[in-house]
Coordinates of C-alpha atoms and ligand atoms in Angstrom, one line a residue:
M1 CA -89.5 66.0 47.4
A2 CA -87.5 69.4 49.2
V3 CA -88.2 68.3 52.4
F4 CA -86.3 64.3 51.5
A5 CA -83.0 66.3 50.0
E6 CA -82.8 68.0 52.1
R7 CA -83.6 65.4 55.2
A8 CA -80.1 63.2 52.7
A9 CA -78.3 66.0 52.8
A10 CA -78.6 65.9 57.2
R11 CA -78.2 61.9 56.7
A12 CA -75.2 62.5 55.1
M13 CA -73.9 64.9 57.6
A14 CA -74.5 62.9 60.9
V15 CA -72.7 59.8 58.9
H16 CA -69.5 62.4 57.6
G17 CA -69.4 63.9 61.7
S18 CA -69.9 61.2 63.3
L19 CA -66.6 58.8 60.7
T20 CA -64.4 61.9 61.6
V21 CA -65.1 61.4 66.0
V22 CA -64.2 58.0 64.5
L23 CA -61.0 58.2 62.7
F24 CA -59.8 60.8 65.3
C25 CA -59.7 58.0 67.4
S26 CA -58.5 55.2 65.7
A27 CA -55.5 57.7 64.0
P28 CA -53.6 56.6 66.6
L29 CA -53.8 53.0 65.1
V30 CA -51.9 53.8 61.5
P31 CA -48.8 52.8 61.4
H32 CA -47.2 55.3 59.0
P33 CA -47.6 59.5 59.7
L34 CA -48.9 60.3 55.8
A35 CA -51.3 57.5 55.4
R36 CA -52.1 58.5 59.2
I37 CA -52.7 62.7 58.6
H38 CA -54.9 61.4 55.6
L39 CA -57.0 59.7 57.2
I40 CA -57.5 62.4 59.9
L41 CA -57.9 65.0 57.0
A42 CA -58.6 62.8 53.6
V43 CA -61.3 60.6 54.1
G44 CA -62.6 62.5 57.1
V45 CA -62.5 65.7 57.2
M46 CA -62.4 66.8 53.5
P47 CA -65.8 65.1 53.2
L48 CA -66.8 66.4 56.1
I49 CA -66.7 69.9 54.9
L50 CA -67.9 69.5 51.3
S51 CA -71.6 67.7 52.9
A52 CA -71.4 70.6 55.3
M53 CA -71.5 72.6 52.1
V54 CA -74.2 70.1 50.4
Y55 CA -76.1 70.8 53.2
F56 CA -75.6 75.1 54.1
V57 CA -75.0 76.5 50.5
P58 CA -79.0 76.4 49.6
V59 CA -79.6 78.4 53.3
L60 CA -76.9 80.5 52.5
T61 CA -78.6 81.3 49.3
R62 CA -81.9 81.3 50.8
G63 CA -82.5 78.6 48.0
R64 CA -84.4 75.0 48.1
S65 CA -81.9 72.5 49.2
A66 CA -79.5 69.7 47.2
A67 CA -80.7 66.9 45.3
A68 CA -80.1 64.4 47.3
S69 CA -77.7 63.1 43.8
M70 CA -75.7 66.5 45.6
T71 CA -74.4 64.3 49.1
L72 CA -72.4 61.7 46.2
A73 CA -69.8 65.0 45.9
P74 CA -68.4 64.4 48.7
L75 CA -68.4 60.3 49.2
L76 CA -66.3 60.5 45.7
A77 CA -64.0 63.1 48.2
L78 CA -64.1 60.4 50.8
A79 CA -63.0 57.1 48.2
G80 CA -60.3 59.9 47.1
G81 CA -59.4 60.3 50.0
A82 CA -59.1 56.8 50.6
M83 CA -57.4 56.1 48.0
A84 CA -54.2 58.8 49.4
T85 CA -54.6 56.6 52.2
V86 CA -54.2 53.4 50.9
A87 CA -50.8 54.8 49.0
F88 CA -49.9 55.9 52.4
L89 CA -49.8 52.8 53.8
G90 CA -47.0 51.6 52.1
G91 CA -44.7 53.7 53.0
A92 CA -44.3 56.8 50.8
G93 CA -47.1 56.7 48.7
A94 CA -47.0 54.9 45.3
P95 CA -47.3 57.9 42.5
L96 CA -50.0 55.9 40.4
L97 CA -52.6 56.0 43.3
F98 CA -51.8 58.8 44.9
T99 CA -52.0 60.9 41.4
A100 CA -55.7 58.5 40.6
A101 CA -56.8 60.0 44.5
G102 CA -55.9 63.9 43.7
A103 CA -58.5 63.1 40.2
V104 CA -61.2 61.6 42.3
A105 CA -60.8 64.0 44.6
L106 CA -60.8 66.4 42.5
L107 CA -63.9 65.1 40.6
A108 CA -66.0 65.9 44.0
V109 CA -64.6 69.5 44.7
I110 CA -65.3 70.5 40.6
A111 CA -68.3 69.5 41.5
V112 CA -69.3 71.6 44.7
A113 CA -67.5 74.9 43.9
A114 CA -69.9 74.7 39.7
W115 CA -72.7 74.4 42.3
A116 CA -72.5 76.2 44.8
S117 CA -71.3 79.4 41.8
W118 CA -74.3 78.4 39.9
R119 CA -76.7 78.8 43.7
A120 CA -75.1 81.5 44.4
T121 CA -75.6 83.3 40.2
D122 CA -79.3 82.2 40.9
C123 CA -79.8 84.0 44.4
V124 CA -82.4 86.7 44.5
G125 CA -80.8 89.8 46.7
G126 CA -77.6 88.0 46.4
P127 CA -76.5 85.0 49.0
H128 CA -74.7 85.8 52.6
P129 CA -71.2 86.9 53.3
C130 CA -70.3 83.0 54.6
L131 CA -70.4 81.0 51.3
T132 CA -67.6 83.7 49.9
W133 CA -65.8 82.2 52.2
Y134 CA -67.0 78.1 51.3
L135 CA -65.9 79.6 47.8
A136 CA -61.8 80.3 48.9
A137 CA -62.4 77.7 50.2
L138 CA -63.1 75.1 47.6
I139 CA -60.6 77.3 45.5
C140 CA -58.0 76.4 47.4
V141 CA -58.9 73.0 47.9
G142 CA -58.3 72.6 44.1
T143 CA -56.2 74.5 43.2
A144 CA -53.8 71.4 45.9
L145 CA -55.3 68.7 45.1
G146 CA -54.3 70.2 41.3
A147 CA -50.7 70.3 42.3
V148 CA -50.7 66.9 44.3
L149 CA -51.5 65.6 39.8
L150 CA -48.1 67.1 39.2
I151 CA -46.0 65.8 42.4
H152 CA -44.2 62.7 40.0
Q153 CA -44.0 65.3 37.4
W154 CA -41.7 67.9 39.0
Q155 CA -39.7 65.9 40.8
D156 CA -36.9 68.4 41.8
Q157 CA -39.8 70.3 43.4
Y158 CA -42.0 68.6 45.2
Y159 CA -41.1 68.8 48.0
A160 CA -42.0 72.8 47.2
I161 CA -45.7 71.1 45.9
K162 CA -46.1 69.1 49.6
R163 CA -45.1 72.9 51.2
F164 CA -48.0 74.6 50.1
H165 CA -50.6 71.3 49.1
L166 CA -49.9 71.1 53.0
H167 CA -50.5 74.7 53.5
L168 CA -53.8 75.2 51.3
N169 CA -56.0 73.0 52.6
T170 CA -55.2 72.6 56.2
L171 CA -54.8 76.7 56.6
G172 CA -57.3 77.7 52.9
F173 CA -58.8 75.0 53.2
I174 CA -59.7 73.9 56.2
G175 CA -59.4 77.7 57.9
L176 CA -61.7 80.3 56.0
T177 CA -64.5 77.1 55.9
A178 CA -64.4 76.7 59.7
F179 CA -64.0 80.8 59.6
G180 CA -66.6 81.3 57.5
T181 CA -68.5 78.6 60.1
L182 CA -68.2 80.0 63.5
Q183 CA -68.9 83.4 62.1
V184 CA -72.7 82.0 61.9
L185 CA -72.9 79.1 64.2
M186 CA -72.2 81.0 67.5
P187 CA -74.6 83.3 67.2
T188 CA -77.1 80.8 66.4
A189 CA -75.9 78.2 69.6
T190 CA -75.7 81.1 71.9
G191 CA -79.5 82.4 70.4
V192 CA -77.1 86.2 70.6
A193 CA -77.6 87.6 67.2
D194 CA -74.6 88.9 66.2
E195 CA -74.8 92.1 63.4
S196 CA -71.1 92.8 63.3
A197 CA -70.8 89.0 62.4
A198 CA -71.6 89.2 58.0
D199 CA -70.2 92.4 58.0
R200 CA -66.9 91.3 59.5
L201 CA -67.2 87.8 56.7
R202 CA -68.2 90.9 54.1
S203 CA -65.2 92.2 54.1
G204 CA -62.1 90.0 55.6
W205 CA -61.7 87.2 52.5
P206 CA -59.5 88.8 51.2
W207 CA -57.3 89.4 53.7
A208 CA -57.5 85.0 54.7
L209 CA -57.0 84.0 51.5
A210 CA -54.4 86.5 50.8
G211 CA -52.5 85.2 53.9
T212 CA -53.9 81.1 53.0
L213 CA -51.7 82.2 49.1
V214 CA -48.8 83.9 50.9
A215 CA -48.1 81.4 53.2
A216 CA -48.7 78.4 50.9
L217 CA -46.1 80.3 48.6
A218 CA -43.6 81.1 51.3
A219 CA -43.6 77.9 52.6
G220 CA -43.1 75.7 49.1
W221 CA -40.4 78.4 47.5
W222 CA -39.6 81.5 49.9
P223 CA -39.6 80.9 53.7
T224 CA -38.7 84.6 55.0
A225 CA -42.9 85.8 53.7
G226 CA -44.3 84.0 56.4
W227 CA -44.7 86.1 58.7
I228 CA -46.6 88.3 56.3
A229 CA -49.4 85.6 55.9
G230 CA -49.8 85.4 59.8
L231 CA -50.4 88.9 60.4
L232 CA -52.3 89.1 57.6
W233 CA -54.3 86.0 58.4
L234 CA -54.2 87.7 62.1
V235 CA -56.9 90.9 60.7
P236 CA -60.5 88.7 60.8
V237 CA -59.8 86.5 63.5
G238 CA -58.4 89.3 65.3
R239 CA -61.1 91.2 65.3
A240 CA -64.1 87.9 65.5
L241 CA -62.0 87.1 68.2
W242 CA -62.6 90.9 69.6
S243 CA -65.4 91.1 68.9
W244 CA -67.0 88.0 70.6
R245 CA -64.9 89.3 74.0
E246 CA -67.6 91.4 74.2
R247 CA -70.4 90.1 72.7
F248 CA -70.5 85.9 74.1
P249 CA -68.9 85.9 77.7
G250 CA -71.7 84.4 79.3
P251 CA -72.6 80.8 76.9
V252 CA -68.5 80.7 76.7
F253 CA -66.4 80.6 80.1
T254 CA -69.0 78.1 80.6
W255 CA -68.9 74.3 82.0
H256 CA -72.3 72.7 79.5
G257 CA -72.5 73.4 75.5
A258 CA -71.6 74.0 72.1
P259 CA -70.2 78.0 73.0
P260 CA -67.5 76.9 74.6
L261 CA -65.2 74.4 72.0
L262 CA -66.8 76.8 69.7
A263 CA -64.5 79.7 70.9
A264 CA -61.9 77.3 71.8
G265 CA -62.0 76.8 67.5
L266 CA -61.4 80.3 66.9
A267 CA -58.9 81.1 69.7
G268 CA -56.9 77.5 67.9
L269 CA -57.0 79.4 65.1
A270 CA -55.4 82.2 66.0
V271 CA -53.0 80.4 68.0
S272 CA -52.2 78.0 64.6
L273 CA -51.2 81.1 63.1
V274 CA -49.1 82.4 65.4
L275 CA -47.4 79.0 65.3
G276 CA -47.7 78.6 62.0
A277 CA -45.5 83.3 61.3
L278 CA -42.9 80.8 64.4
H279 CA -42.2 78.0 62.3
G280 CA -41.9 79.8 59.3
A281 CA -39.5 81.8 60.9
G282 CA -37.3 78.8 61.8
R283 CA -38.3 79.4 65.6
L284 CA -40.4 75.9 66.4
D285 CA -40.6 72.7 65.1
A286 CA -43.2 72.9 62.4
A287 CA -44.1 68.8 63.4
G288 CA -45.5 71.3 66.6
A289 CA -48.1 73.1 64.8
V290 CA -49.2 69.7 63.0
T291 CA -50.6 68.5 66.5
F292 CA -51.6 71.3 67.6
F293 CA -53.4 72.2 64.2
V294 CA -55.6 68.4 65.0
M295 CA -55.1 68.8 68.8
G296 CA -55.4 72.4 70.0
F297 CA -58.3 74.3 66.5
L298 CA -60.2 71.0 64.8
F299 CA -60.4 68.1 67.8
P300 CA -62.8 71.7 69.7
L301 CA -64.3 73.2 66.1
V302 CA -65.5 70.0 65.6
A303 CA -66.5 69.0 68.6
G304 CA -68.4 71.9 69.4
A305 CA -70.2 71.9 65.7
L306 CA -71.1 69.0 66.1
T307 CA -73.0 69.7 69.5
H308 CA -74.5 71.9 67.9
L309 CA -75.9 70.5 64.3
L310 CA -76.1 66.6 65.3
P311 CA -79.6 66.9 66.8
L312 CA -80.3 68.7 64.2
W313 CA -79.7 66.6 61.2
L314 CA -80.4 63.2 63.8
R315 CA -83.9 63.9 64.0
P316 CA -87.6 67.0 63.7
D317 CA -88.8 66.8 67.1
E318 CA -87.5 69.7 68.9
P319 CA -88.0 67.9 72.3
W320 CA -85.7 65.7 71.3
R321 CA -83.1 68.1 70.1
A322 CA -82.5 69.9 73.0
A323 CA -82.3 66.6 75.3
A324 CA -79.4 65.2 73.3
R325 CA -78.0 68.4 73.2
A326 CA -77.1 69.1 76.7
R327 CA -76.4 65.4 76.4
L328 CA -73.7 65.9 73.3
G329 CA -72.8 69.5 75.6
R330 CA -72.3 67.7 79.2
F331 CA -68.7 69.4 80.7
N332 CA -67.5 70.5 76.6
G333 CA -66.5 73.7 78.5
A334 CA -64.0 70.7 80.7
L335 CA -63.3 69.9 76.9
A336 CA -62.1 73.6 75.4
L337 CA -60.2 73.1 78.4
L338 CA -57.7 69.8 78.1
F339 CA -57.4 69.8 74.6
P340 CA -55.0 73.1 74.9
G341 CA -53.4 71.6 77.7
S342 CA -53.2 68.3 75.8
W343 CA -50.8 69.9 73.1
L344 CA -49.2 71.4 76.0
L345 CA -48.1 68.7 78.0
A346 CA -47.7 66.8 74.8
Q347 CA -44.1 69.4 74.5
A348 CA -42.4 68.2 77.7
H349 CA -44.1 64.6 77.7
P350 CA -45.6 63.6 73.7
R351 CA -47.5 60.3 74.3
L352 CA -49.0 61.6 77.6
G353 CA -49.8 64.9 75.5
A354 CA -51.0 62.8 72.8
A355 CA -53.3 59.8 74.7
L356 CA -54.8 63.7 77.0
A357 CA -56.3 64.2 74.0
L358 CA -57.3 60.8 72.4
A359 CA -59.0 60.6 76.3
G360 CA -60.9 63.7 75.2
I361 CA -62.2 63.4 71.8
A362 CA -63.4 59.2 72.9
S363 CA -65.2 60.5 75.4
F364 CA -67.0 62.8 73.6
G365 CA -66.5 59.8 70.5
F366 CA -69.7 57.8 73.6
K367 CA -71.8 60.9 74.6
L368 CA -72.0 60.9 69.9
A369 CA -72.6 57.3 69.8
L370 CA -74.5 57.2 72.7
V371 CA -77.1 60.0 71.1
A372 CA -76.9 58.2 67.3
V373 CA -78.2 54.8 69.4
S374 CA -81.1 57.1 70.9
A375 CA -82.3 58.6 67.4
L376 CA -81.9 55.8 65.9
R377 CA -84.7 54.0 68.6
G378 CA -87.3 56.6 68.2
Ligands
HEM401 C1 -57.2 63.0 48.6 C2 -56.5 63.0 47.8 C3 -55.1 63.8 48.1 C4 -53.8 63.0 47.8 C5 -53.5 62.3 46.7 C6 -53.1 64.3 48.9 C7 -50.7 63.7 48.4 C8 -50.0 64.5 49.2 C9 -48.8 64.1 49.1 C10 -48.1 64.1 47.6 C11 -48.4 64.5 49.9 C12 -46.7 64.6 50.1 C13 -46.0 63.7 50.8 C14 -44.7 64.0 51.2 O1 -44.7 64.2 52.1 O2 -44.0 62.9 50.6 C15 -48.7 65.3 51.2 C16 -49.4 65.5 51.8 C17 -49.8 66.2 52.8 N1 -51.9 66.5 52.6 FE1 -52.3 65.8 50.5 N2 -53.1 64.8 49.6 C18 -55.0 64.7 49.9 C19 -55.8 65.2 50.1 C20 -55.5 65.5 51.1 C21 -55.9 67.0 52.1 C22 -57.7 66.4 51.2 C23 -55.4 67.5 53.4 C24 -56.4 67.9 54.0 C25 -57.5 69.1 54.3 C26 -54.3 66.9 52.7 C27 -53.4 67.5 53.7 C28 -52.0 66.9 53.4 C29 -51.0 67.4 55.0 C30 -51.3 67.7 56.3 C31 -49.4 66.3 54.4 C32 -47.8 67.2 54.6 C33 -48.6 65.8 56.0 C34 -46.5 65.9 56.9 O3 -45.8 66.1 56.3 O4 -46.3 65.8 57.7 N3 -54.5 66.3 52.3 N4 -50.8 64.8 50.4
HEM402 C1 -49.3 81.2 59.2 C2 -49.8 80.5 58.7 C3 -47.9 79.3 58.2 C4 -46.9 79.6 57.6 C5 -46.8 81.0 57.6 C6 -46.7 79.0 57.9 C7 -45.2 79.1 57.1 C8 -44.4 77.9 56.8 C9 -43.0 78.0 56.1 C10 -42.2 79.5 55.3 C11 -42.4 77.2 56.2 C12 -41.8 76.3 55.8 C13 -40.1 76.4 56.6 C14 -38.6 76.1 55.7 O1 -38.6 75.7 55.3 O2 -38.1 75.7 56.4 C15 -43.3 75.6 56.3 C16 -42.7 74.6 56.0 C17 -44.5 74.0 57.0 N1 -45.4 74.1 57.6 FE1 -46.3 75.5 57.8 N2 -47.1 77.5 58.1 C18 -48.1 78.3 58.5 C19 -49.5 77.5 59.4 C20 -48.9 76.3 59.2 C21 -50.3 75.2 59.1 C22 -51.2 76.0 60.1 C23 -49.9 73.8 59.7 C24 -50.1 72.6 59.9 C25 -51.6 72.1 59.8 C26 -48.4 73.9 58.2 C27 -47.6 73.0 59.2 C28 -46.1 72.9 58.1 C29 -45.2 71.8 58.4 C30 -45.6 70.3 58.2 C31 -43.7 72.1 57.2 C32 -43.0 71.4 57.3 C33 -42.3 70.6 55.6 C34 -41.5 69.4 55.9 O3 -41.0 70.3 55.0 O4 -42.3 68.6 55.7 N3 -48.1 74.9 58.9 N4 -44.7 77.2 57.1

């Protein structure tokens, strides 16, 4: 029964992970920008993160696997994300539909948060500190979705609430989960122990959470405080980058494997914070921050994490996993350069830059398809 539940959570992750890469590749076909960004973030990334939590929380609390029914929560979030995307396809959005979408997604978030908190209190010896980052991330997305429910009741605050929602979701939900997961994933993917990671996670979350809250409040109501948010968040990110520089140079500066993309993801988060402080101070167009967040942070992060984890979720036999990992990791070092490079190119030639980023993620999608077919054949 426990093995069945573990396989259910692993398969759900594999499906959400593959779907996210497909959505990254197909999003340019969606004409409306709000529908496009919600297709990527709310249909792809939000359910992927929630299913990652359903998979990892039992590991972080040293407990039994999640019941198979818990895999329904990310599906519920996916339904909410799809409803929001459909609502935006018409333009500014159908108010009733996206209020319903927000409520459905919020329900899924509350379910995962309640279950993760219960597992944390039930854990003998205390949970791994990464769990605190996941709970903080869930508080951010819950608050962001709750704010959306009010957006039409409070018309004169529409733009402030929208900015509050978007910063809590990107920096808070995605940023906090990504940072916590990367600290655990990098030592596993490189096979090099990192004794400092747990300490960094334990002491770093108040800085990151405070940075997120200040950014969301600054973006909504108090723009001059934006740079404080950048500085707060850079404390844990800077410490991690410094430690990784000493610990993982070999596996990171190479052409193949997951580590080059994982490192590009962490560096991408740091650059997103700098771009955030700059557009918050009115020195840069905010649209540039959104494209960097997707091309320079999300693309390497998701591709790097899937390179290491997808084989683990797809099949239990170790020789197949090693071969699948090698296939997924081929030339990931080049991708780690291509993603930020395509954003730089996009500053001069937006279409060319976007096309290059798309070619990069599509090439990863192709490797992923080959691995999925090989898993199904076995
Ligand atoms: C599923 C429920 C969701 C609903 C109902 C929803 C609703 C909204 C609304 C009403 C806006 C303001 C639109 C406007 O400018 O008129 C917005 C903007 C935005 N949302 Fe969401 N959202 C949802 C989920 C998410 C998630 C999960 C993320 C990210 C993880 C996200 C990221 C964003 C971003 C980045 C913007 C700003 C887009 C831009 O101006 O370019 N949303 N959302
Ligand atoms: C430390 C990080 C960040 C800080 C301090 C920050 C701060 C701010 C501030 C103060 C504003 C309002 C600017 C104004 O009133 O003119 C703003 C707007 C905006 N930010 Fe950020 N930001 C950060 C990160 C991000 C990230 C990661 C994204 C995208 C993923 C983003 C996307 C946006 C967008 C799209 C707007 C304009 C919203 C609109 O009115 O249409 N920001 N930000």
